[in-house]
PDB file of C-alpha atoms and ligand atoms in Angstrom:
ATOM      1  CA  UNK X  17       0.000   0.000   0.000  1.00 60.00           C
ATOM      2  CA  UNK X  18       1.393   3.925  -0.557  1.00 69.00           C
ATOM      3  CA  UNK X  19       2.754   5.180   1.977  1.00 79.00           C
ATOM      4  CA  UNK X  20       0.421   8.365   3.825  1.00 91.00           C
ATOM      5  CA  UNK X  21       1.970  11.355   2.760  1.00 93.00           C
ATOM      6  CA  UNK X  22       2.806  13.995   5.055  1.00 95.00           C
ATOM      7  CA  UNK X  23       1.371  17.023   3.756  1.00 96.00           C
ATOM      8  CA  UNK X  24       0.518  20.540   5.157  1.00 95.00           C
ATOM      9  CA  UNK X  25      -1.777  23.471   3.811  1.00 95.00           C
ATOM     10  CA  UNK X  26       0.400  25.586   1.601  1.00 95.00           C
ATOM     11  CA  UNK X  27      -0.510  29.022   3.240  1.00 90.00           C
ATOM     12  CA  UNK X  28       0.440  32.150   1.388  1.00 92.00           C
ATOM     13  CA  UNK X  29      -1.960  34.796   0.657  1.00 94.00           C
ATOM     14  CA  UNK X  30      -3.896  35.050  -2.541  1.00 95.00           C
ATOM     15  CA  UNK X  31      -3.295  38.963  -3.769  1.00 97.00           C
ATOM     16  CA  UNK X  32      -5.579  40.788  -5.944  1.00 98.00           C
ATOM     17  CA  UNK X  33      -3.909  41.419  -9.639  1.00 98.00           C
ATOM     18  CA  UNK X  34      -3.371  45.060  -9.316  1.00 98.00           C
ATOM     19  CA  UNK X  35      -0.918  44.202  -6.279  1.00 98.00           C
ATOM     20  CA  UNK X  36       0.715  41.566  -7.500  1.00 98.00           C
ATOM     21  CA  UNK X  37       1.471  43.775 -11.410  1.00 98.00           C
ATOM     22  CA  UNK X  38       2.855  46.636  -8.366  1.00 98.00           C
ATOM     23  CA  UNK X  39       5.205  43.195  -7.256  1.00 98.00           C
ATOM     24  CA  UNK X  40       6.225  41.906 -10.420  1.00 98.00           C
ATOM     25  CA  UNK X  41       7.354  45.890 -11.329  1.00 98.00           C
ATOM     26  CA  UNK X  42       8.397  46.715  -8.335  1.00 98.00           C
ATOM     27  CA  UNK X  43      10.809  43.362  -8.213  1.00 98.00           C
ATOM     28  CA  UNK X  44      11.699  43.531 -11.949  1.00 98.00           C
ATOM     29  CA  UNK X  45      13.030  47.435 -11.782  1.00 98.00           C
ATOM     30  CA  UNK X  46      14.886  46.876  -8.111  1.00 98.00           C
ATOM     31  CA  UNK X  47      16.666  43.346  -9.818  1.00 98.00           C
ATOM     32  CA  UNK X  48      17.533  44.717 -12.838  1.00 98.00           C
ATOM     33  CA  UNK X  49      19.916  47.447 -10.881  1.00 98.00           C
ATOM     34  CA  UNK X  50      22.147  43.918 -10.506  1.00 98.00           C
ATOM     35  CA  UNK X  51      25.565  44.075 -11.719  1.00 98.00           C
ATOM     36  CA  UNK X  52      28.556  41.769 -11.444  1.00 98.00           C
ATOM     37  CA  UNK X  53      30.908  44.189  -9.484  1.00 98.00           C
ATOM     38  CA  UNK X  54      34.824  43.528  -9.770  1.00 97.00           C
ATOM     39  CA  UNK X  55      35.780  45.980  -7.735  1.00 98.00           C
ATOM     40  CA  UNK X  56      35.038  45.404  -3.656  1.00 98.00           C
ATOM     41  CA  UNK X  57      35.724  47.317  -0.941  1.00 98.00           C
ATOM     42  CA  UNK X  58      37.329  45.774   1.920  1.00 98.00           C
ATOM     43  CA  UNK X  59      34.497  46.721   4.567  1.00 98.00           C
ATOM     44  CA  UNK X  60      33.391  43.879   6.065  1.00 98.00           C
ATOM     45  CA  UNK X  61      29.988  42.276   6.319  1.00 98.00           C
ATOM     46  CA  UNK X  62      28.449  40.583   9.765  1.00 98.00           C
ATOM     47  CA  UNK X  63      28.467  36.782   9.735  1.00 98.00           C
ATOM     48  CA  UNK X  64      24.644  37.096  10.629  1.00 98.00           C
ATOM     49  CA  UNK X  65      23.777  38.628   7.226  1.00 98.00           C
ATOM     50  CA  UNK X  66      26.063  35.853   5.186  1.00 98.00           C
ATOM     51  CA  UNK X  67      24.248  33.139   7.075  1.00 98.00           C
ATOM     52  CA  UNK X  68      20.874  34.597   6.327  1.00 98.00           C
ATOM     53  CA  UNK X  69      21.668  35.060   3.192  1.00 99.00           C
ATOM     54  CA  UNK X  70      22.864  31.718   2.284  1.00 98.00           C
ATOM     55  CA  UNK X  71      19.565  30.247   4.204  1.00 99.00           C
ATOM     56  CA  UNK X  72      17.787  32.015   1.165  1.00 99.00           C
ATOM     57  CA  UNK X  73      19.898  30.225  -1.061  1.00 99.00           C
ATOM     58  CA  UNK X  74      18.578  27.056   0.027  1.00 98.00           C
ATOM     59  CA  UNK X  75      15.042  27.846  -0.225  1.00 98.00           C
ATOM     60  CA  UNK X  76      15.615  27.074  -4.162  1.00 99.00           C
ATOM     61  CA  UNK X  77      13.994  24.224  -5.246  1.00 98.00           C
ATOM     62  CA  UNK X  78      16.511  20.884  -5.955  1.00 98.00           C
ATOM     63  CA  UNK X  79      15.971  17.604  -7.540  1.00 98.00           C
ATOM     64  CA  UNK X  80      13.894  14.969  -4.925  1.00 98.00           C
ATOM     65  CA  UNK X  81      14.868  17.621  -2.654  1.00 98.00           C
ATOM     66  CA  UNK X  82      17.915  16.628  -1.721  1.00 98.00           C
ATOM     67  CA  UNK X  83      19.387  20.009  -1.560  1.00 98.00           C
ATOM     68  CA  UNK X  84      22.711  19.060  -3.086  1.00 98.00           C
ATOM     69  CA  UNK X  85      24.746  21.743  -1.925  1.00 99.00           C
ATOM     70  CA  UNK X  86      27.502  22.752   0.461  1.00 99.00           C
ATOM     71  CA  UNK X  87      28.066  27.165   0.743  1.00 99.00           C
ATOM     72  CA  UNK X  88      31.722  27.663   2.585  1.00 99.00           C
ATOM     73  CA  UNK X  89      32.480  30.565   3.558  1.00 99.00           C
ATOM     74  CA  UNK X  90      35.851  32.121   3.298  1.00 99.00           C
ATOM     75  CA  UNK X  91      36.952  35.168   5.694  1.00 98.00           C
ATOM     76  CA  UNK X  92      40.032  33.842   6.431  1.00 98.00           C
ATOM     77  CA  UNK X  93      42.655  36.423   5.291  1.00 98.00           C
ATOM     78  CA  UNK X  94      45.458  33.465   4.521  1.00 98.00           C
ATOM     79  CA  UNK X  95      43.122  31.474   2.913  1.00 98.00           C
ATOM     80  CA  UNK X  96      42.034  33.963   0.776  1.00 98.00           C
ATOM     81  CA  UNK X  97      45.174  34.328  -0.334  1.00 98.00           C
ATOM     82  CA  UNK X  98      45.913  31.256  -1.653  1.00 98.00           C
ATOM     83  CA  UNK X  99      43.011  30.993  -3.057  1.00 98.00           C
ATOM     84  CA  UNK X 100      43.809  33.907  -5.088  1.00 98.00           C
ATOM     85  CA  UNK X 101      46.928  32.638  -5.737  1.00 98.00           C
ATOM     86  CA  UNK X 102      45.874  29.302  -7.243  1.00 98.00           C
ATOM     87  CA  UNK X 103      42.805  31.364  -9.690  1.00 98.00           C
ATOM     88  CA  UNK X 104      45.132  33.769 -10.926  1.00 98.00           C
ATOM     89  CA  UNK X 105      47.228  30.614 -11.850  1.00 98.00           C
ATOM     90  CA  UNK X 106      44.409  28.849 -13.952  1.00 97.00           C
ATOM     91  CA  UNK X 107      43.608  32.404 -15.151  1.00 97.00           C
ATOM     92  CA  UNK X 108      46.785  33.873 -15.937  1.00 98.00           C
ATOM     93  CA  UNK X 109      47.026  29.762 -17.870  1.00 97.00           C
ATOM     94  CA  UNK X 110      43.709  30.086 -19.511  1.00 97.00           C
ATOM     95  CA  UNK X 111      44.002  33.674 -20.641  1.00 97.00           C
ATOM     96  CA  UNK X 112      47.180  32.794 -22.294  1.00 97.00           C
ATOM     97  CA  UNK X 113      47.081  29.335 -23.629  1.00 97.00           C
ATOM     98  CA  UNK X 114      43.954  28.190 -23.168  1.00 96.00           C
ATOM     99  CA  UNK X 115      40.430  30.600 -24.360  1.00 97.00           C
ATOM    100  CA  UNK X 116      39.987  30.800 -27.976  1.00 97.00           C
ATOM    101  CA  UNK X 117      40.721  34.220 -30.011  1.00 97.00           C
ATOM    102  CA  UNK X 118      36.205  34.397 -30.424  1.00 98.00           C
ATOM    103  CA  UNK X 119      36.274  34.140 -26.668  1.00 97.00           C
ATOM    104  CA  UNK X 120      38.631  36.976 -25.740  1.00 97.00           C
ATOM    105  CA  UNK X 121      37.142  39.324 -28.181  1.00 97.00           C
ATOM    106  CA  UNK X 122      33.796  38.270 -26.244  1.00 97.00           C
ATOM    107  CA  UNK X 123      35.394  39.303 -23.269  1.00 96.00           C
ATOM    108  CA  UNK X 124      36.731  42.607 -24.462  1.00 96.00           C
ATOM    109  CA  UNK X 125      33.953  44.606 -23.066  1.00 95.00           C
ATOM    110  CA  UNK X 126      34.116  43.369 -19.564  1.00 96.00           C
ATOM    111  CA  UNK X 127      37.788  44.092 -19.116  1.00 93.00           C
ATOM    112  CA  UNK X 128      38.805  41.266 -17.252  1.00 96.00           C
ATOM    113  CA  UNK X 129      42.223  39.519 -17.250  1.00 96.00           C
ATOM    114  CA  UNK X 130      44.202  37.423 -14.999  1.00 97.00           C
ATOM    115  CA  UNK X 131      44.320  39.290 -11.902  1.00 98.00           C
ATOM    116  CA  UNK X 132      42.220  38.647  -9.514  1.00 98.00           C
ATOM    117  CA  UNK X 133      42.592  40.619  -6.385  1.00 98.00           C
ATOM    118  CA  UNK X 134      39.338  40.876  -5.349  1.00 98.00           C
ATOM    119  CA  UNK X 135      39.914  37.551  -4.188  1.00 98.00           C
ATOM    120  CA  UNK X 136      41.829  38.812  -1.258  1.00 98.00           C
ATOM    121  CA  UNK X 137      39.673  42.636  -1.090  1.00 98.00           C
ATOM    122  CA  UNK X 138      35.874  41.639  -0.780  1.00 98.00           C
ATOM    123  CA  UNK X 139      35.536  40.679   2.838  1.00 98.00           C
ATOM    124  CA  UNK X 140      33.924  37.031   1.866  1.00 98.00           C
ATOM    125  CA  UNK X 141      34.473  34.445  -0.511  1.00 98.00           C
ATOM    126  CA  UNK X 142      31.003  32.216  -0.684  1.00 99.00           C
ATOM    127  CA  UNK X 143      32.472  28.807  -2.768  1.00 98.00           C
ATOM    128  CA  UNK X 144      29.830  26.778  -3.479  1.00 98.00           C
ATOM    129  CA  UNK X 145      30.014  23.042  -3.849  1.00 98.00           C
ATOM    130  CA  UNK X 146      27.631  20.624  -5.630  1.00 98.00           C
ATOM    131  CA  UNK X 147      27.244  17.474  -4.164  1.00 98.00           C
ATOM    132  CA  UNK X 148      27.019  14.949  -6.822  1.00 98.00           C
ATOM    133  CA  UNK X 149      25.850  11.944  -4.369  1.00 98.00           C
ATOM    134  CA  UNK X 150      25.389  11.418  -0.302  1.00 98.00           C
ATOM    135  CA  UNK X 151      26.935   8.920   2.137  1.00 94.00           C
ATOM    136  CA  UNK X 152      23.799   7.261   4.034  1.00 93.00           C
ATOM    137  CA  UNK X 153      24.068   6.255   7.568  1.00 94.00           C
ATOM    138  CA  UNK X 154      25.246   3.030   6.601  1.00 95.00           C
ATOM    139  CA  UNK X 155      27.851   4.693   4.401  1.00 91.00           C
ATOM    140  CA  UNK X 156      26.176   3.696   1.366  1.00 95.00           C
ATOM    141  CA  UNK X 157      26.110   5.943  -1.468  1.00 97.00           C
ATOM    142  CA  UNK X 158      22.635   7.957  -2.254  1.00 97.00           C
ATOM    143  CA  UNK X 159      22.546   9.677  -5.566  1.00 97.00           C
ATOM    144  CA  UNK X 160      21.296  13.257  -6.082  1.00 98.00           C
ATOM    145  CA  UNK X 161      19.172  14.290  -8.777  1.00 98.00           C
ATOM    146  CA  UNK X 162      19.643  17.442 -11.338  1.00 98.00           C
ATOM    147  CA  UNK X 163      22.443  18.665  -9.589  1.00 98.00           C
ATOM    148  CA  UNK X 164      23.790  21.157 -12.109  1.00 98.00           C
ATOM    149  CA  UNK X 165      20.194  22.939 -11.971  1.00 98.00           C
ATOM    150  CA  UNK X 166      19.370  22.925  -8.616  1.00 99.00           C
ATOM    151  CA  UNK X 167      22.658  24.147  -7.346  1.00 99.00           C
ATOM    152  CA  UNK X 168      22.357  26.817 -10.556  1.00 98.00           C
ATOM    153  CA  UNK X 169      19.413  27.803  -8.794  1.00 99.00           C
ATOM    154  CA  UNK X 170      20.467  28.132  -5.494  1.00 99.00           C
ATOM    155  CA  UNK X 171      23.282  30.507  -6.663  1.00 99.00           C
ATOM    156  CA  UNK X 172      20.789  32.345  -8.513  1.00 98.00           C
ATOM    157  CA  UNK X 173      18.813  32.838  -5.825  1.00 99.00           C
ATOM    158  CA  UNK X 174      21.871  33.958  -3.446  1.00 99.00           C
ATOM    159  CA  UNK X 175      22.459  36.510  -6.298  1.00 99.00           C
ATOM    160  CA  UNK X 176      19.376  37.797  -6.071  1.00 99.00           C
ATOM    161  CA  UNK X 177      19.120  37.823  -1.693  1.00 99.00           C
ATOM    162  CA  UNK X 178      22.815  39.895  -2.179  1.00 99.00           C
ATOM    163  CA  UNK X 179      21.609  42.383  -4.617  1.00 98.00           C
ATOM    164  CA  UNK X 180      18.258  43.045  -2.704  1.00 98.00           C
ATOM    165  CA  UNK X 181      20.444  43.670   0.360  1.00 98.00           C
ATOM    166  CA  UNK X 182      22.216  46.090  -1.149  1.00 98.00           C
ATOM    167  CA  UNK X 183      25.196  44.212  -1.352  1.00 98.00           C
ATOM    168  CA  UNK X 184      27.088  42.908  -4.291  1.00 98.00           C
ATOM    169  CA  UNK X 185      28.837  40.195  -5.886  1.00 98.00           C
ATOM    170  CA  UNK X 186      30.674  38.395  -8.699  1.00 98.00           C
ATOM    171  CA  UNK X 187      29.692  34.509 -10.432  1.00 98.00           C
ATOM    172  CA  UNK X 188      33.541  33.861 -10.851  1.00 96.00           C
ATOM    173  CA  UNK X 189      34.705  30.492 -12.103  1.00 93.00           C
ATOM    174  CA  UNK X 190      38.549  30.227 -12.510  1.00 93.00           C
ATOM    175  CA  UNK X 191      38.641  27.308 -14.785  1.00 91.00           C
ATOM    176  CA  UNK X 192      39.634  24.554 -13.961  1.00 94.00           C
ATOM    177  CA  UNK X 193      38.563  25.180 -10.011  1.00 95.00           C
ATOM    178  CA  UNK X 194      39.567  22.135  -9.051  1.00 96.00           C
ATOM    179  CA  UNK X 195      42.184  23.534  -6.510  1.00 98.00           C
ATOM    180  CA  UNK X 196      39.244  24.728  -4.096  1.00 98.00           C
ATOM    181  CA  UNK X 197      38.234  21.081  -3.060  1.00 98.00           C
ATOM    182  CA  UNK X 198      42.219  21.241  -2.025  1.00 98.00           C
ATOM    183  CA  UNK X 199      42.348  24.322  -0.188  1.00 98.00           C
ATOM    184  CA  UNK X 200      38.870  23.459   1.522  1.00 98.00           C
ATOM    185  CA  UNK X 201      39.433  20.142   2.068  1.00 98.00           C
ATOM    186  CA  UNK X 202      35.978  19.470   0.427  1.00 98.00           C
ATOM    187  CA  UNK X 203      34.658  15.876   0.496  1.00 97.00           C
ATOM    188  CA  UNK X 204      34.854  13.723  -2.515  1.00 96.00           C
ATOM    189  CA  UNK X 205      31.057  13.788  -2.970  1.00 97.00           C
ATOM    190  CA  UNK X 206      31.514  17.969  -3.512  1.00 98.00           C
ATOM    191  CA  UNK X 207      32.868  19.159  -6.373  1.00 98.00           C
ATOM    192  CA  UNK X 208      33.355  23.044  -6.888  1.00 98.00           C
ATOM    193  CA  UNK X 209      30.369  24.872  -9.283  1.00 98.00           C
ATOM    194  CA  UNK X 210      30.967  28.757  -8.458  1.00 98.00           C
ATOM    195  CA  UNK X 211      33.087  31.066  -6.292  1.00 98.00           C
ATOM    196  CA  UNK X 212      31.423  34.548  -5.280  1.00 98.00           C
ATOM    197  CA  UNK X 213      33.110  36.941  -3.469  1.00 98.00           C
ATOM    198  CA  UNK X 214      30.438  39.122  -1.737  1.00 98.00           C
ATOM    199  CA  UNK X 215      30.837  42.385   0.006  1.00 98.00           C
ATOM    200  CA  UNK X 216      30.385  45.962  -0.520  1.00 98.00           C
ATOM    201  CA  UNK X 217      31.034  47.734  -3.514  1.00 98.00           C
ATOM    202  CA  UNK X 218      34.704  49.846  -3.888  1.00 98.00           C
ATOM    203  CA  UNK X 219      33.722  53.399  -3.620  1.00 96.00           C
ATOM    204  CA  UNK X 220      33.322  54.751  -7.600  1.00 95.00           C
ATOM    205  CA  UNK X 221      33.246  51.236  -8.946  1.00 97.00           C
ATOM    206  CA  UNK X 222      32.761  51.186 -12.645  1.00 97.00           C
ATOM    207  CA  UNK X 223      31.254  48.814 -14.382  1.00 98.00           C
ATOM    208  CA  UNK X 224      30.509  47.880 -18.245  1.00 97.00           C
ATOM    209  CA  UNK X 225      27.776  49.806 -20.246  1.00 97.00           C
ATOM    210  CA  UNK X 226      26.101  46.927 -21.580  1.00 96.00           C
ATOM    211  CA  UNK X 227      22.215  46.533 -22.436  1.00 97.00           C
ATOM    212  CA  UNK X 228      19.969  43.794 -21.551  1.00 98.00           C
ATOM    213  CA  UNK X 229      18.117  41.900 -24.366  1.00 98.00           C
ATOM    214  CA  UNK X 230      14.374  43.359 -25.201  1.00 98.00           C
ATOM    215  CA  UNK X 231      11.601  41.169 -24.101  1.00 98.00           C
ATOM    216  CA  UNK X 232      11.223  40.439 -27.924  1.00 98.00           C
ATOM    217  CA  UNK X 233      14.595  38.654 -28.116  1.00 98.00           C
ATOM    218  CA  UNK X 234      13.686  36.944 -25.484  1.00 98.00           C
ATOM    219  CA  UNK X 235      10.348  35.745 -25.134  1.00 98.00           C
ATOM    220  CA  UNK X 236       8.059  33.679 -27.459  1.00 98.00           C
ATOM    221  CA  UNK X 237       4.402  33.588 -26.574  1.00 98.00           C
ATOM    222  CA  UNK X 238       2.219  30.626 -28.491  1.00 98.00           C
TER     223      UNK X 238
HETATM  224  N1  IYR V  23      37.058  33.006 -15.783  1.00 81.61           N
HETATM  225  C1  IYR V  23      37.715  34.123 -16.444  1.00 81.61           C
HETATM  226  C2  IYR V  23      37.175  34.392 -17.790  1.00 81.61           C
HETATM  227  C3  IYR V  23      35.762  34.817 -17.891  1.00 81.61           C
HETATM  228  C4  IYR V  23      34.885  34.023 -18.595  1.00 81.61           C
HETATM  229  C5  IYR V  23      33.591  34.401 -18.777  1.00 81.61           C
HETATM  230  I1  IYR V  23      32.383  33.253 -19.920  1.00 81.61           I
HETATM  231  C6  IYR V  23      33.126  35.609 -18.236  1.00 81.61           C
HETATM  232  O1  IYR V  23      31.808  36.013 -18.407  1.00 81.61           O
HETATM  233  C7  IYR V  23      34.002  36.419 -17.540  1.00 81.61           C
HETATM  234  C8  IYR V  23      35.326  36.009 -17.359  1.00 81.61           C
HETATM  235  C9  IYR V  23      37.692  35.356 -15.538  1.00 81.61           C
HETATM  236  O2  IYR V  23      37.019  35.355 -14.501  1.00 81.61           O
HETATM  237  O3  IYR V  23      38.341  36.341 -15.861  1.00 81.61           O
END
């Protein structure tokens, strides 16, 4: 026989349409102020406000929900360090050797290079880990499901809880980012999927003119 599932009433209010169109606006005009900042100041942010934070980054929804993820936070000044140490390896590698010629001219209007000293300016590094599978009590593996998208979710939605704090943040990914399990001493279930350094932003921070795609090119309605 199925199992009784253990359900609850889903209790949010029901708004009337005129509110929710002020929501959606409201929402759409404060999120699209976001922009990946690459220029941090060193002022540091309470340890309250990363955790909460990073609480709202697990409310995304994840395959079966097993939650496959694993946030570590980095304030540690030394490790911080080497971390920027072993990117702006890989980076210095990859900008040299290792992108195409189409993919540095698609990077020309960003700016960005091999040095990467906000690693060691913004006052946290958030390095998020996806967690492929799960060791049961038993120590038996226990597979996750649509790991790449739920964990792609949960970063988007840490994006999002950053920005509407008032804080900001950048979706780096030194490639390959292997040398964070290393320096963390991550688990072999975790495997590194994006490193955001979150703080304030460095007073007069610039950042690249660049225009978001109309609705047009980007919806289709059938
Ligand atoms: N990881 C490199 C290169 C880079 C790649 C993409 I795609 C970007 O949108 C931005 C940068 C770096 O961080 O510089």
């Amino acid at each position: 026989m199925r199992k009784e599932l253990n359900l609850i009433p889903y209790q949010r209010e029901i708004l009337p349409e005129e509110e929710i169109a002020t929501r959606c606006d409201i929402f759409f005009r404060m999120m699209d102020k976001r922009r990946s900042v690459r220029s941090f100041s060193d002022k540091p942010i309470p340890d309250d406000i990363i955790n909460q934070l990073i609480l709202t980054a697990s409310t995304a929804p994840s395959g079966a929900h097993k939650q496959p993820w694993t946030f570590c936070i980095v304030k540690d000044a030394i490790i911080k360090e080497k971390i920027r140490n072993a990117a702006e390896k890989e980076e210095y590698e990859s900008y040299h050797n290792r992108m195409s010629e189409e993919w540095l001219e698609d990077l020309a209007p960003l700016g960005t290079d091999w040095h990467k000293e906000f690693l060691e300016i913004a006052p946290a590094l958030i390095v998020v880990f996806k967690r492929s599978y799960e060791f049961d009590a038993n120590g038996n593996k226990r597979q996750n499901y649509y790991v790449q998208e739920s964990v792609g979710l949960a970063c988007g939605f840490l994006l999002a809880a950053i920005h509407q704090a008032g804080l900001v943040s950048l979706t780096h990914t030194p490639s390959p980012m292997n040398f964070l399990s290393q320096l963390l001493q991550r688990p072999p279930n975790e495997k590194p999927f994006l490193l955001i350094p979150v703080g304030y932003p460095d007073p007069g921070t610039m950042v690249p003119d660049l225009k978001r795609k109309s609705l047009q090119e980007i919806a289709q309605w059938y």
